[in-house]
Structures are given as structure tokens and as C-alpha cells.
mmCIF file of C-alpha atoms (C1' of nucleotides) and ligand atoms in Angstrom:
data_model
loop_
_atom_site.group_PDB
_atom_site.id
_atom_site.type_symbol
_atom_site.label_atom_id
_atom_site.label_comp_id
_atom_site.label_asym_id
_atom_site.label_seq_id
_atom_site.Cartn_x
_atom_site.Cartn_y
_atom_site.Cartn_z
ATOM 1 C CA UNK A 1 -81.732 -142.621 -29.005
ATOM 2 C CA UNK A 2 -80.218 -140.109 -31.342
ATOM 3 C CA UNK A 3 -79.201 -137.034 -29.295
ATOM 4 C CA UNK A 4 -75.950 -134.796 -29.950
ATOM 5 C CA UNK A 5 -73.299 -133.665 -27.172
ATOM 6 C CA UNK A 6 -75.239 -130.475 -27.244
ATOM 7 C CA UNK A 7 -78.325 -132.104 -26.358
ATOM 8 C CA UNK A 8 -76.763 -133.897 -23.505
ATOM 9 C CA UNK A 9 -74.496 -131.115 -22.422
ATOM 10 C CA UNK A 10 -78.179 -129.307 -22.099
ATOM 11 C CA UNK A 11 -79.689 -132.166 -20.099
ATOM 12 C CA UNK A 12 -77.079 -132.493 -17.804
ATOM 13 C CA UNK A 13 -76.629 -128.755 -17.593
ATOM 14 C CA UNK A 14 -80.274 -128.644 -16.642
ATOM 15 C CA UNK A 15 -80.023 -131.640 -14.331
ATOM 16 C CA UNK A 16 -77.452 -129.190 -12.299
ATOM 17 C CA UNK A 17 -79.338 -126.401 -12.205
ATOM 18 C CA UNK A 18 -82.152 -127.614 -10.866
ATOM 19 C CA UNK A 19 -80.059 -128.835 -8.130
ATOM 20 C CA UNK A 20 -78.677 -125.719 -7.902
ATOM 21 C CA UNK A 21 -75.205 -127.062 -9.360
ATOM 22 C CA UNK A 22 -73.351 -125.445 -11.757
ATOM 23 C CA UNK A 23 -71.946 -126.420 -15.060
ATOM 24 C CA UNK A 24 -68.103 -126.083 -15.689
ATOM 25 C CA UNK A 25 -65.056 -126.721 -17.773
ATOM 26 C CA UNK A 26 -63.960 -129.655 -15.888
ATOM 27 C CA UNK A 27 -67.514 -130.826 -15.809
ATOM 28 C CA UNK A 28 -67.847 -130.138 -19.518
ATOM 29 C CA UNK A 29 -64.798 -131.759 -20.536
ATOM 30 C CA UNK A 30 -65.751 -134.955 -18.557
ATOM 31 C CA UNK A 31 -68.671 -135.447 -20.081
ATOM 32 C CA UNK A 32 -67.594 -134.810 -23.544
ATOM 33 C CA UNK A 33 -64.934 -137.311 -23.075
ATOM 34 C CA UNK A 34 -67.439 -139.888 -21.444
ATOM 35 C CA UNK A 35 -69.186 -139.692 -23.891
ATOM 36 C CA UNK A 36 -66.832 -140.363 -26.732
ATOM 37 C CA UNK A 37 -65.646 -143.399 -25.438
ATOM 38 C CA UNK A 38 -67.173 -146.300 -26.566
ATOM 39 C CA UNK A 39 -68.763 -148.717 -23.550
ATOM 40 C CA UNK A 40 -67.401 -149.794 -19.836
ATOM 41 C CA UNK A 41 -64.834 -147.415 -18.486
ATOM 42 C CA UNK A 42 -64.018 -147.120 -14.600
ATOM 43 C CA UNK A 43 -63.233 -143.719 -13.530
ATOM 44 C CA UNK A 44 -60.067 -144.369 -13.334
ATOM 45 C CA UNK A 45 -59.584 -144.735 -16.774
ATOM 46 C CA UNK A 46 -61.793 -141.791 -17.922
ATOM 47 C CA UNK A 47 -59.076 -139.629 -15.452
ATOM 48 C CA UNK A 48 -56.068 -141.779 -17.426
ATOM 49 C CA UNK A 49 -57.750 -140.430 -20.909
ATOM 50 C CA UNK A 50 -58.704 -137.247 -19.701
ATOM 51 C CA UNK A 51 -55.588 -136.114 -18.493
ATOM 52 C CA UNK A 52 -53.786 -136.397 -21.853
ATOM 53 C CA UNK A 53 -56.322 -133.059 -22.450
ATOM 54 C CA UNK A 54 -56.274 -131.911 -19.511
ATOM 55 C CA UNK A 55 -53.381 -133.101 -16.657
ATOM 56 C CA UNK A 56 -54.701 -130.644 -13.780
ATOM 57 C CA UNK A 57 -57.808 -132.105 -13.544
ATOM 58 C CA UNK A 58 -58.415 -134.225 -9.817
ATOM 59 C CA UNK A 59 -59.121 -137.515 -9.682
ATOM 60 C CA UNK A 60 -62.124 -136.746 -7.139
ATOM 61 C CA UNK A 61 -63.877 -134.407 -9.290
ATOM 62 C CA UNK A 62 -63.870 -137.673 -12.199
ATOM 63 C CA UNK A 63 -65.431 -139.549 -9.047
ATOM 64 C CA UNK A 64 -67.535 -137.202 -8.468
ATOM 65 C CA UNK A 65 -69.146 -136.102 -11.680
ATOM 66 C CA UNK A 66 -69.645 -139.326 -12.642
ATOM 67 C CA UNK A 67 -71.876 -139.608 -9.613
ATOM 68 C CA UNK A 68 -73.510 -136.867 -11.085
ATOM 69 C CA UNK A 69 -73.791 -138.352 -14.299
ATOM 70 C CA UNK A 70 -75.472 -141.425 -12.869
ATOM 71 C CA UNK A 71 -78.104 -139.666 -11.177
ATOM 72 C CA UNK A 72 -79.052 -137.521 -14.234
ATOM 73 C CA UNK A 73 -79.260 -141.069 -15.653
ATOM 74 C CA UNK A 74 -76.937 -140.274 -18.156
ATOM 75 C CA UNK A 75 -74.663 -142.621 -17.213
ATOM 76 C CA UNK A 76 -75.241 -145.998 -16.127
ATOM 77 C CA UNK A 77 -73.197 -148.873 -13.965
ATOM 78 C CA UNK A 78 -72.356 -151.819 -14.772
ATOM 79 C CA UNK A 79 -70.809 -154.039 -12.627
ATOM 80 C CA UNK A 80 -68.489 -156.854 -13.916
ATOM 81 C CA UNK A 81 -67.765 -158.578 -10.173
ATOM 82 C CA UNK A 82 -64.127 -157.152 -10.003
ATOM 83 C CA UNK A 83 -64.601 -154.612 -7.586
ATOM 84 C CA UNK A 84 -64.534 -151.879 -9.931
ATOM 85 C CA UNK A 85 -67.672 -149.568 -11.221
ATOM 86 C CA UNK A 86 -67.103 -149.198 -14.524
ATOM 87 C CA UNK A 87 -69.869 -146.516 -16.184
ATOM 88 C CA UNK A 88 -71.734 -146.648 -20.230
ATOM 89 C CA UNK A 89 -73.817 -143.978 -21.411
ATOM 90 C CA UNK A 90 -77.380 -144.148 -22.081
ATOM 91 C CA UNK A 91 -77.712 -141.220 -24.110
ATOM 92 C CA UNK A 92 -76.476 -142.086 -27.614
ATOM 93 C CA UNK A 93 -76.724 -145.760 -26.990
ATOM 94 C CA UNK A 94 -80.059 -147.641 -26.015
ATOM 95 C CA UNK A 95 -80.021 -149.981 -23.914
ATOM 96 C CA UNK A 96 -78.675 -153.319 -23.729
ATOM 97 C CA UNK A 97 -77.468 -156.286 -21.867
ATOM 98 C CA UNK A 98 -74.653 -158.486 -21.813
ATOM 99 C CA UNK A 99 -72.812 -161.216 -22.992
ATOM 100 C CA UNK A 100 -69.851 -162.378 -22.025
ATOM 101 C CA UNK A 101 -67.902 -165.032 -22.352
ATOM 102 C CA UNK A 102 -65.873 -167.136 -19.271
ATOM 103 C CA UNK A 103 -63.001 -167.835 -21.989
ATOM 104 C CA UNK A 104 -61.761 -165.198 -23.406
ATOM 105 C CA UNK A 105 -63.573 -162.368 -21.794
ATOM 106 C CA UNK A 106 -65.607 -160.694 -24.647
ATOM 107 C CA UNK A 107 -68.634 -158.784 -23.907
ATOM 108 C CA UNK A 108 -71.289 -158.762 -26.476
ATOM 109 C CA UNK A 109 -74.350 -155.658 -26.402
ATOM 110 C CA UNK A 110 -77.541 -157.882 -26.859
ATOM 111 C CA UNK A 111 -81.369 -156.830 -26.558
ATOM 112 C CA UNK A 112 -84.329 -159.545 -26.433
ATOM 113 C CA UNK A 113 -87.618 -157.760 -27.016
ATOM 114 C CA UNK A 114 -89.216 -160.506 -25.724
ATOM 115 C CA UNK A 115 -86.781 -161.168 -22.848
ATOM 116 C CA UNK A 116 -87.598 -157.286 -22.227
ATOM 117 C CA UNK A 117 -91.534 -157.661 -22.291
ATOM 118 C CA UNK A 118 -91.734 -160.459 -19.838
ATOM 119 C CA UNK A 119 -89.672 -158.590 -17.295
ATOM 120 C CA UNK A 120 -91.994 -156.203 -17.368
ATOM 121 C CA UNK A 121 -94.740 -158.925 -16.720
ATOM 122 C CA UNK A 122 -92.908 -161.027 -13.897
ATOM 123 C CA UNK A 123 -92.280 -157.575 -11.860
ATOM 124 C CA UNK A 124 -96.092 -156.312 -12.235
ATOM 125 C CA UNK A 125 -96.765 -160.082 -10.941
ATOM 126 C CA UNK A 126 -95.546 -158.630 -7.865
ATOM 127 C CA UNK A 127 -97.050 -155.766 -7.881
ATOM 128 C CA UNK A 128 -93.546 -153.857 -8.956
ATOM 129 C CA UNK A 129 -93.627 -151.139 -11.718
ATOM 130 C CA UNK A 130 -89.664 -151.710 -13.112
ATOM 131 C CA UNK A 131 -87.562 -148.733 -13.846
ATOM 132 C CA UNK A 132 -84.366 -150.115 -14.590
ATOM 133 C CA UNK A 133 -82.741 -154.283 -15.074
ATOM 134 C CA UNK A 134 -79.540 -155.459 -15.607
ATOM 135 C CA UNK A 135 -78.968 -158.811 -17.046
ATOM 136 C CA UNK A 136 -75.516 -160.231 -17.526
ATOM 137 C CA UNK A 137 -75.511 -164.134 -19.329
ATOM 138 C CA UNK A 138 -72.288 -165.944 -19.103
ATOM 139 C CA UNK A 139 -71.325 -168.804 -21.360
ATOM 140 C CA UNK A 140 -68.606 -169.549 -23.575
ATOM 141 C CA UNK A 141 -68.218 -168.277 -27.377
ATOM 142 C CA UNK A 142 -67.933 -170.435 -30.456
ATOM 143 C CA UNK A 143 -63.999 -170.348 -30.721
ATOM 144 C CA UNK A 144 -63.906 -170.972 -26.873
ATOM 145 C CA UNK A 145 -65.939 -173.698 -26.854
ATOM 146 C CA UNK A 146 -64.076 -175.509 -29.086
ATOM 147 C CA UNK A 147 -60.597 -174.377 -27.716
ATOM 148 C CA UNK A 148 -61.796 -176.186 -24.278
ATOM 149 C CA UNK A 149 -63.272 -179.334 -26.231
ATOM 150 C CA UNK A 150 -59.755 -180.222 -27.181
ATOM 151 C CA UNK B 1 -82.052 -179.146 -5.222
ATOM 152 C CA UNK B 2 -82.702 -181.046 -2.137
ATOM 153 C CA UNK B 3 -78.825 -181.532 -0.811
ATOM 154 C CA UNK B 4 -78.252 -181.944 2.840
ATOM 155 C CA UNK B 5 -75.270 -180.331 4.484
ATOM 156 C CA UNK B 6 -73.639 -183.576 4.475
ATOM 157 C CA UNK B 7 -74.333 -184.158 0.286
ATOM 158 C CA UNK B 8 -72.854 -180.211 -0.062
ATOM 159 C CA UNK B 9 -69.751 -180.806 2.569
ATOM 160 C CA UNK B 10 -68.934 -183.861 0.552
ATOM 161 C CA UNK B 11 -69.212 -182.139 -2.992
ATOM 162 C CA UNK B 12 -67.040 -179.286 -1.190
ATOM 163 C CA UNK B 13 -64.181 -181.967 0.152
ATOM 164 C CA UNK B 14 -64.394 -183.427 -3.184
ATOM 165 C CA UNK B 15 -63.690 -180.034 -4.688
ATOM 166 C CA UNK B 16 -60.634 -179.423 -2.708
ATOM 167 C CA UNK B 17 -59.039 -183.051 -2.979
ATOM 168 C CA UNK B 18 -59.013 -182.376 -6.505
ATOM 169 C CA UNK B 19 -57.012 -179.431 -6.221
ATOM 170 C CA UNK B 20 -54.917 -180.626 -3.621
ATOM 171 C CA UNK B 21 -56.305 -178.852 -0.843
ATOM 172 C CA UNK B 22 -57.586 -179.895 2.512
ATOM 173 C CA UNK B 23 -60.798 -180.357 4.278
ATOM 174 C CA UNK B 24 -60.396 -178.274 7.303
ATOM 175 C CA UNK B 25 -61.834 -177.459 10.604
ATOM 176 C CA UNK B 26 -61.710 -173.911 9.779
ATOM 177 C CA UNK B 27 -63.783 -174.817 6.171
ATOM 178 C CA UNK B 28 -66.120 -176.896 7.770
ATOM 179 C CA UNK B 29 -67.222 -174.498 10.449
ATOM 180 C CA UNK B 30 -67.048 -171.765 7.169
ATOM 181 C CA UNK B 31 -69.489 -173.979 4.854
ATOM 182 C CA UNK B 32 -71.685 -174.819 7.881
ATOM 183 C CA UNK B 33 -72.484 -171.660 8.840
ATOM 184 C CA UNK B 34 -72.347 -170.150 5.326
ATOM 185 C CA UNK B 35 -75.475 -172.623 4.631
ATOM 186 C CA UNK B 36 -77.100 -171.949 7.936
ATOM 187 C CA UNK B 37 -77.882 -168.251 6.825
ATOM 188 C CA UNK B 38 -80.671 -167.224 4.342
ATOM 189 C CA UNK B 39 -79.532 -165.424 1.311
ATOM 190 C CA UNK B 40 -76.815 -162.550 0.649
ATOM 191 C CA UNK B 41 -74.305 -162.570 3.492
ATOM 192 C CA UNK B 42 -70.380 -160.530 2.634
ATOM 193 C CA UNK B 43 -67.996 -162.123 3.837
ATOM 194 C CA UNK B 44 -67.490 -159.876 7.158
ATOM 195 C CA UNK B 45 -71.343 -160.963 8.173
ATOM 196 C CA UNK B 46 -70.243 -164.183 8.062
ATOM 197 C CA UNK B 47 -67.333 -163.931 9.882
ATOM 198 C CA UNK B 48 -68.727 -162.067 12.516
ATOM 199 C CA UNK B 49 -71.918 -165.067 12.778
ATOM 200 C CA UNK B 50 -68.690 -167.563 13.266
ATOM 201 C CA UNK B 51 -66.637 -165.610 15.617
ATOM 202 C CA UNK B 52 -69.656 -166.374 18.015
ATOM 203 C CA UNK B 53 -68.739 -170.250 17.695
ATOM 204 C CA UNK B 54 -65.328 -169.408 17.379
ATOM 205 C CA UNK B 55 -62.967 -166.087 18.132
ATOM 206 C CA UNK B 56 -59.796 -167.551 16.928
ATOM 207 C CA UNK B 57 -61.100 -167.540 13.154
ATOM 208 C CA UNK B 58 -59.368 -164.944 10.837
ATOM 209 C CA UNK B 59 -61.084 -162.617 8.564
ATOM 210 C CA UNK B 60 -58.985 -163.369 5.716
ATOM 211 C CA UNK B 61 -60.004 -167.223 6.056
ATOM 212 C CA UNK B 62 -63.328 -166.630 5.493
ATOM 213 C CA UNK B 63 -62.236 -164.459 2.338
ATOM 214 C CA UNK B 64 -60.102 -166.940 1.302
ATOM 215 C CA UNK B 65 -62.794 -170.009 2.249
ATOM 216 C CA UNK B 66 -65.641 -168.277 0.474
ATOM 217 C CA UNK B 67 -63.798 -167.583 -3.021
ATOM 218 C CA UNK B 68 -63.214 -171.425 -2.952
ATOM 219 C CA UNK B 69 -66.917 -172.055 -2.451
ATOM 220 C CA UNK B 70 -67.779 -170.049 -5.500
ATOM 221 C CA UNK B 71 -65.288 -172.105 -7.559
ATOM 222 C CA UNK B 72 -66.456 -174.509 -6.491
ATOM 223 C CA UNK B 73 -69.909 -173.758 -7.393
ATOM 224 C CA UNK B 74 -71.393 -174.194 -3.894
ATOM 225 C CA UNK B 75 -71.448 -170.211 -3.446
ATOM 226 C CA UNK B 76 -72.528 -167.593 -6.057
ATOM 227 C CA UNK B 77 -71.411 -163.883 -5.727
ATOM 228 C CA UNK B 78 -74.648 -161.248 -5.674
ATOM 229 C CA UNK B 79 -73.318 -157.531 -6.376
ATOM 230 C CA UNK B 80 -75.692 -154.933 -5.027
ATOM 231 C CA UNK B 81 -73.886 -152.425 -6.290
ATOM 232 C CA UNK B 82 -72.760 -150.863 -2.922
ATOM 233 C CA UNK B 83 -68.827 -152.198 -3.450
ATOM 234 C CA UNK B 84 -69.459 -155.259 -1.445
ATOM 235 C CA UNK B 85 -69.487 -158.995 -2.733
ATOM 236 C CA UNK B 86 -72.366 -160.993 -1.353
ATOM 237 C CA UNK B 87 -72.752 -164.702 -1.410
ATOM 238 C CA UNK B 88 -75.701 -166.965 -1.582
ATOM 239 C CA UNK B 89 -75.810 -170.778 -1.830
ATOM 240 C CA UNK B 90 -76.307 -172.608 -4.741
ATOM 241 C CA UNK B 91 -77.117 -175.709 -3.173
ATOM 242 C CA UNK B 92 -80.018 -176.327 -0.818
ATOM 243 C CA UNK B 93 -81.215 -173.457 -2.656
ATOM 244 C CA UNK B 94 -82.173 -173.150 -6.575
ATOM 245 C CA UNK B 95 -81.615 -170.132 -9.019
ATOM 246 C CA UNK B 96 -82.986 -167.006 -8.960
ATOM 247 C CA UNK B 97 -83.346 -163.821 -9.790
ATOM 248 C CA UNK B 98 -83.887 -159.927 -7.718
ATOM 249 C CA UNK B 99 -86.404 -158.102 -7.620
ATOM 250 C CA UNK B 100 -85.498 -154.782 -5.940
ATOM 251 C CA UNK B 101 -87.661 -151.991 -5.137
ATOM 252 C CA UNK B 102 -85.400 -148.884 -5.177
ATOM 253 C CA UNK B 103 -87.999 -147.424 -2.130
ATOM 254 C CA UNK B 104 -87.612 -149.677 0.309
ATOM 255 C CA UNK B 105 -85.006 -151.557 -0.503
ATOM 256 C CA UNK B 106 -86.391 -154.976 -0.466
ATOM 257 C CA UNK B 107 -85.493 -157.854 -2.315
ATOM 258 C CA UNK B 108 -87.578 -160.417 -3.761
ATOM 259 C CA UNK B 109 -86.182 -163.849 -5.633
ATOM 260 C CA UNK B 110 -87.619 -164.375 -8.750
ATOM 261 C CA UNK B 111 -87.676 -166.950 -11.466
ATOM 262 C CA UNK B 112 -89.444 -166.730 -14.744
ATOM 263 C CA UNK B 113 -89.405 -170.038 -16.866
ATOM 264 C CA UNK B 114 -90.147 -168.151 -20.175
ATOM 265 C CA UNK B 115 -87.357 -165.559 -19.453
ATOM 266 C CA UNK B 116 -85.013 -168.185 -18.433
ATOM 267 C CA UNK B 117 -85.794 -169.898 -21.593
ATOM 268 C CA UNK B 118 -85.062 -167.649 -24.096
ATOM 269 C CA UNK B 119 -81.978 -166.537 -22.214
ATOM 270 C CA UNK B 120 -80.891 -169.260 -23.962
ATOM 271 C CA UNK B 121 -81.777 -169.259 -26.783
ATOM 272 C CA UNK B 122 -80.255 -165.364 -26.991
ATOM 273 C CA UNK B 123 -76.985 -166.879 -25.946
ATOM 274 C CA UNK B 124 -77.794 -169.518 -29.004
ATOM 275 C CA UNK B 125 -77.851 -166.790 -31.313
ATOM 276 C CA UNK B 126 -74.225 -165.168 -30.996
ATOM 277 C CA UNK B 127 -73.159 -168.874 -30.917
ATOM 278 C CA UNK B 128 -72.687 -169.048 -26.957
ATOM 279 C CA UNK B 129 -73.713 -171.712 -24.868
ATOM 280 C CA UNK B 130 -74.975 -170.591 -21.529
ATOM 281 C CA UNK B 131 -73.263 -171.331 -18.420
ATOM 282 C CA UNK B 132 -74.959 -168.701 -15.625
ATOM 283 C CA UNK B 133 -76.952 -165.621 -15.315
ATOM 284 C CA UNK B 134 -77.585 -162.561 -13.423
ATOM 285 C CA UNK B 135 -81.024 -160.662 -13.577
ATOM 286 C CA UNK B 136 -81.767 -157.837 -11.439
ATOM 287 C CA UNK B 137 -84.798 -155.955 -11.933
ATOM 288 C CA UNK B 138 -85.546 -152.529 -10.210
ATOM 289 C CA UNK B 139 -88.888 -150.875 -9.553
ATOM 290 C CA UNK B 140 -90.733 -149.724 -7.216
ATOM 291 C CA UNK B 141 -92.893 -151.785 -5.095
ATOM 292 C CA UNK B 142 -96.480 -151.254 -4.576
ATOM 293 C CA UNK B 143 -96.018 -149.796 -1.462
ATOM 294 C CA UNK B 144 -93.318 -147.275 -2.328
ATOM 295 C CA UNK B 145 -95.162 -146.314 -5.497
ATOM 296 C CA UNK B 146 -98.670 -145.119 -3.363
ATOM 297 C CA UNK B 147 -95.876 -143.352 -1.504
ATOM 298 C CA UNK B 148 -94.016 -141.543 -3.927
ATOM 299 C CA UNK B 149 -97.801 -140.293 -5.808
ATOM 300 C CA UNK B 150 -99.009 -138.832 -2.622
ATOM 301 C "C1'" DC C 1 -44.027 -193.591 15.049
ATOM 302 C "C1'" DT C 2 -40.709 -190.139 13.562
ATOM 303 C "C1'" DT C 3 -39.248 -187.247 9.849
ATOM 304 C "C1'" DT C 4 -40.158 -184.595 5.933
ATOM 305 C "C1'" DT C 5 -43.016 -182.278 2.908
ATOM 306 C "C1'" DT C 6 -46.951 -179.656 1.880
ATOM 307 C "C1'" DA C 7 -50.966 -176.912 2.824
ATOM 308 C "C1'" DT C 8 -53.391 -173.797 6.084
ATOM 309 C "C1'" DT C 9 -54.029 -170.371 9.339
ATOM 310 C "C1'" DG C 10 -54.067 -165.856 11.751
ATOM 311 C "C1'" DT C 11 -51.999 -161.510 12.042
ATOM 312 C "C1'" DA C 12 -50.796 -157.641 10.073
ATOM 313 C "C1'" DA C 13 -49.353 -155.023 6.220
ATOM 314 C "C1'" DA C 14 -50.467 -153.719 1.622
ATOM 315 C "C1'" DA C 15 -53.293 -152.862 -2.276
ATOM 316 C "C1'" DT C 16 -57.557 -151.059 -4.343
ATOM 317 C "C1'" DC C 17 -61.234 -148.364 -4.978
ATOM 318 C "C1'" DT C 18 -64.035 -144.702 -3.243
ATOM 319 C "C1'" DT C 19 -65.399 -140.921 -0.222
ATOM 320 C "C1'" DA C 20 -64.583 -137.012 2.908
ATOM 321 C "C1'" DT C 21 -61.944 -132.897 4.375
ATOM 322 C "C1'" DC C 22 -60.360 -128.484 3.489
ATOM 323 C "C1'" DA C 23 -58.174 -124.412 1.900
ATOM 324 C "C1'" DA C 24 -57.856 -122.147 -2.552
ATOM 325 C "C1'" DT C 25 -60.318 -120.874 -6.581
ATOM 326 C "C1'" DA C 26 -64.066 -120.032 -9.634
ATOM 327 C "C1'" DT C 27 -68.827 -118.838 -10.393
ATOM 328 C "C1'" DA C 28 -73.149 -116.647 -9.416
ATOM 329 C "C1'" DT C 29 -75.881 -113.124 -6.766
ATOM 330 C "C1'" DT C 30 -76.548 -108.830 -4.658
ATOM 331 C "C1'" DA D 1 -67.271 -104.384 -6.487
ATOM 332 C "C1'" DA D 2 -68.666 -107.104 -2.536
ATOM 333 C "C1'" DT D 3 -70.737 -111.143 -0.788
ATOM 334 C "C1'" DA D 4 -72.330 -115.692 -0.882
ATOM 335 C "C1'" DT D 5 -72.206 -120.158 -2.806
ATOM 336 C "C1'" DA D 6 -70.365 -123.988 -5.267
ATOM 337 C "C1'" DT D 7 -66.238 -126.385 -7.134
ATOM 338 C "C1'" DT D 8 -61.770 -127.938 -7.376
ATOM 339 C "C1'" DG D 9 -57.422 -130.513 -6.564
ATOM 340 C "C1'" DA D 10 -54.577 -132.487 -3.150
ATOM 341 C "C1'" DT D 11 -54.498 -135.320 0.335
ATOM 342 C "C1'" DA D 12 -56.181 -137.927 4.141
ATOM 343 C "C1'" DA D 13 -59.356 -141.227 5.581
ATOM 344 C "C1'" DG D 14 -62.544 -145.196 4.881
ATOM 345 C "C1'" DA D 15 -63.799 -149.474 3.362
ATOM 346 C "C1'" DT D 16 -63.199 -153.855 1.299
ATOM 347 C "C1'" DT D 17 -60.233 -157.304 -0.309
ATOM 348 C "C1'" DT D 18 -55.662 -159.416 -1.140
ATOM 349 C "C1'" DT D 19 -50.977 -160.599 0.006
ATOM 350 C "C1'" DA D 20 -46.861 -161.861 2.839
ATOM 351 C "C1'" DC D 21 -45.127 -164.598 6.121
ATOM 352 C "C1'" DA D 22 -43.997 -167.085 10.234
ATOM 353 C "C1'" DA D 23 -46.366 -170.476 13.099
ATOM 354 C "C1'" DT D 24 -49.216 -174.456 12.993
ATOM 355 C "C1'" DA D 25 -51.600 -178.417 11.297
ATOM 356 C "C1'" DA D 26 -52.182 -182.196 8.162
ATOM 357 C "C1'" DA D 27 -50.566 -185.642 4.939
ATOM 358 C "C1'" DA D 28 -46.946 -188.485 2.966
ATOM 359 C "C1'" DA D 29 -42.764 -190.837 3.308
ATOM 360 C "C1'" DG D 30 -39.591 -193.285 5.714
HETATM 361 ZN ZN1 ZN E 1 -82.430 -155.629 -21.075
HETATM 362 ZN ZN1 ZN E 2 -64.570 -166.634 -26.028
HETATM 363 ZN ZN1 ZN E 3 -82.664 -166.407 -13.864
HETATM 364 ZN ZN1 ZN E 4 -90.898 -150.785 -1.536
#
DNA sequence: CTTTTTATTGTAAAATCTTATCAATATATT
DNA sequence: AATATATTGATAAGATTTTACAATAAAAAG
């Protein structure tokens, strides 16, 4: 996907309207600032980096628009098993899965077409038409394997 | 995996001895009943199941009891996305994945061979070797999708 | 069998993350 | 402008999980 902030701004401005929402600085700002970061962040720390902008801004309304964001599937969760909802962005990033490792904690983005297609296939063997999957793989990385091998 | 309770309680006592912790009443009764149920119980189902064997149980031992049983591989966490940690049994009962129709809510286990398959070799790729998995997969079942054309 | 050491438990408090309440403010509608 | 509606930030409340700690139980040592 290759859309600007001004195309998402518009989608998620739309989004609102339609449910009789409105658009505003504080919504504005979140988003823009979502949307620059790069991968998982928990609300918490989109509220930690927006207040260096912005330090009136409420905690709840972070909470809350990201909410929002999630249901205009602009945002997505992702949940890593610590309690904590972290959010990534689906506009300006396609989708992915991921890869971490039990060692040292990195998370790879990876895609499997084929991994994709037969998801597809196993839900229509239930009768299921998917909308959504998430698919986390844990294992250990190259230099962690190793590490634990000595 | 065919495991009886005894097999699992052994592999659990096992598990503790090696970290120099004890084989309990209190972890017995906890295990027991944990593999008694079907599928994805939090921890406050299950301690309400044993408080009907047993009021003097606290709720933090079964916290406590059931983050053991994950370590120790006997207990896997399922995340729903609703904030609360679910467990299911490992043993007596072999890997799978969800199926989830966002209409109704119900789940389905699934397991694909092919999908499982090239999970691995995806790890392969970025050099991982594959220790677990998560897979969830939402749709709408055929039910819920007649519903939602009418 | 004691005594001593170590681990476990239950209770309750604390910590965490998230949601709800509400009066004040901002935005849209008339 | 006046009115109605939605939003906000602060704070309280909720919910889930973890921690602290004294009392108890189990194991090890004597
Ligand atoms: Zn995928
Ligand atoms: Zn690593
Ligand atoms: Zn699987
Ligand atoms: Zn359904």
C-alpha cells in the first residue's frame, strides 16, 4: 500500500463522519504521530512521544482514538502475551507476520504467499470466509542459537 | 499425544524437582483440574472450578501454579485479545490452531499440515529454527455470513 | 524424632493496563 | 448568536495480574 498522511487523514476523517464523529487536533495529531512511528507501540508510549508535541493532551483520548483507529482498520493489534496492546498501522505498511526470537527478543516482519493462500483454503474448508489472521512463529535466531549451544 | 494424568503429573513433578520446587497438594489439585477442562480456561475459571473441591485455595496460587505449567510446557497461553490470558493443555491434547468467526464468536481448532510445514521452512529462511506457533484466523462463519447478506 | 532450613500458601496490598464518569470546552447545526 | 452535540482531560473505577509477607508445610540435617 502506498497512501500519504493525507490519504489516511481522509479515510479516517471519513470513517468519523459517517459515525457522526468529528475530526480534531488531538485526533489529528495522534494519528500523524501513529503513523510515523515505525511498528508495535502501546498507547502508552504513543502518549510518552506525543506529549513532547503536545503535553496537554489526556491519556484517555490516546486510548481512545486508538480504538478508533482500530475499527477504521487503520490500525491493527498485535498482541505479544505481556498484557499490553501494542498497535501497527496497516496503511503504509502491508501486512505481515512475525518472527521472533525466545533469545534475544527480535521481531522480524515476514510474509509467506503460500503460507497466506492455504489459510485461505483451510478456513473455506470450514465453510469460513477469513477477514483477518495473525500468525506469530517463535524460535531462536542464528546468533542465539549458537550462544545457547555453548 | 496419548499421556494419562499420571504420565503429565509425573513430567510436571519432574519439572519442579529440577528447579527445586515441590510437588504439592495445592499443584496437584491445580494440574488435575486444569486437565479435566476442555480448552481455554483464565486462570479465575479455574479457580473458581477448584474452589468447588476446595474453598481454602488462593487465587494467586492458581496464578502462580499455572505460569509454572506453561514453563513447563504442560500449559500454553491463548490470547483472545480481550486482556485475559487463557490456557490450554499441551498434553493429552495436540497443537492447534483458531479459527474464529468474528459473528458468533466461535472457535474452531485447526491444523493444516502444509501450513505447518512451511512455517518452517519460513523460520529456515531468516536462519531461525522453530520452537512454537500461534495462528489465529478470523472470518466469518457460514452462518454469520447468510446473516450479515440478508 | 527433633531441629533447622527451605519452599509454599493464602490474604491482602500493590501494580498495570484499560475503561467509565463528568464537568468544562470545542465543534457543528439551527 | 443560540442550541445541540461531541470531545477532552482529569480522575475515579474496573479488571487482571503480581508482589509482599507472615503463617504453614515440606524436606534436610542433626
Ligand atoms: Zn500473514
Ligand atoms: Zn536472537
Ligand atoms: Zn499450527
Ligand atoms: Zn458464526
Amino acid at each position: 500500500m502506498n497512501e500519504t498522511l493525507e490519504d489516511v487523514t481522509t479515510i479516517f476523517t471519513d470513517f468519523l463522519a459517517k459515525k457522526n464523529l468529528r475530526m480534531t487536533n488531538q485526533r489529528n495529531l495522534i494519528l500523524k504521530m501513529f503513523l510515523s512511528t515505525e511498528k508495535h507501540v502501546s498507547s502508552d508510549d504513543l502518549y510518552s512521544l506525543i506529549r513532547k508535541q503536545d503535553n496537554t493532551i489526556g491519556q484517555a483520548t490516546v486510548y481512545r482514538t486508538l480504538k478508533l483507529l482500530a475499527e477504521a482498520e487503520i490500525a491493527t493489534i498485535v498482541e505479544f502475551g505481556d498484557g499490553v496492546a501494542r498497535y501497527e498501522h496497516i496503511y503504509l505498511h502491508q501486512h505481515h507476520d512475525h518472527l521472533i526470537c525466545e533469545g534475544c527478543n527480535i521481531h522480524i516482519e515476514v510474509v509467506d504467499d503460500d503460507i497466506e493462500r492455504l489459510q485461505v483454503r483451510l478456513a473455506k474448508k470450514y465453510g469460513f470466509t477469513l477477514t483477518s489472521h495473525k500468525m506469530y512463529l517463535y524460535g531462536k535466531c542464528e546468533k542465539c542459537q549458537n550462544i545457547s549451544s555453548l
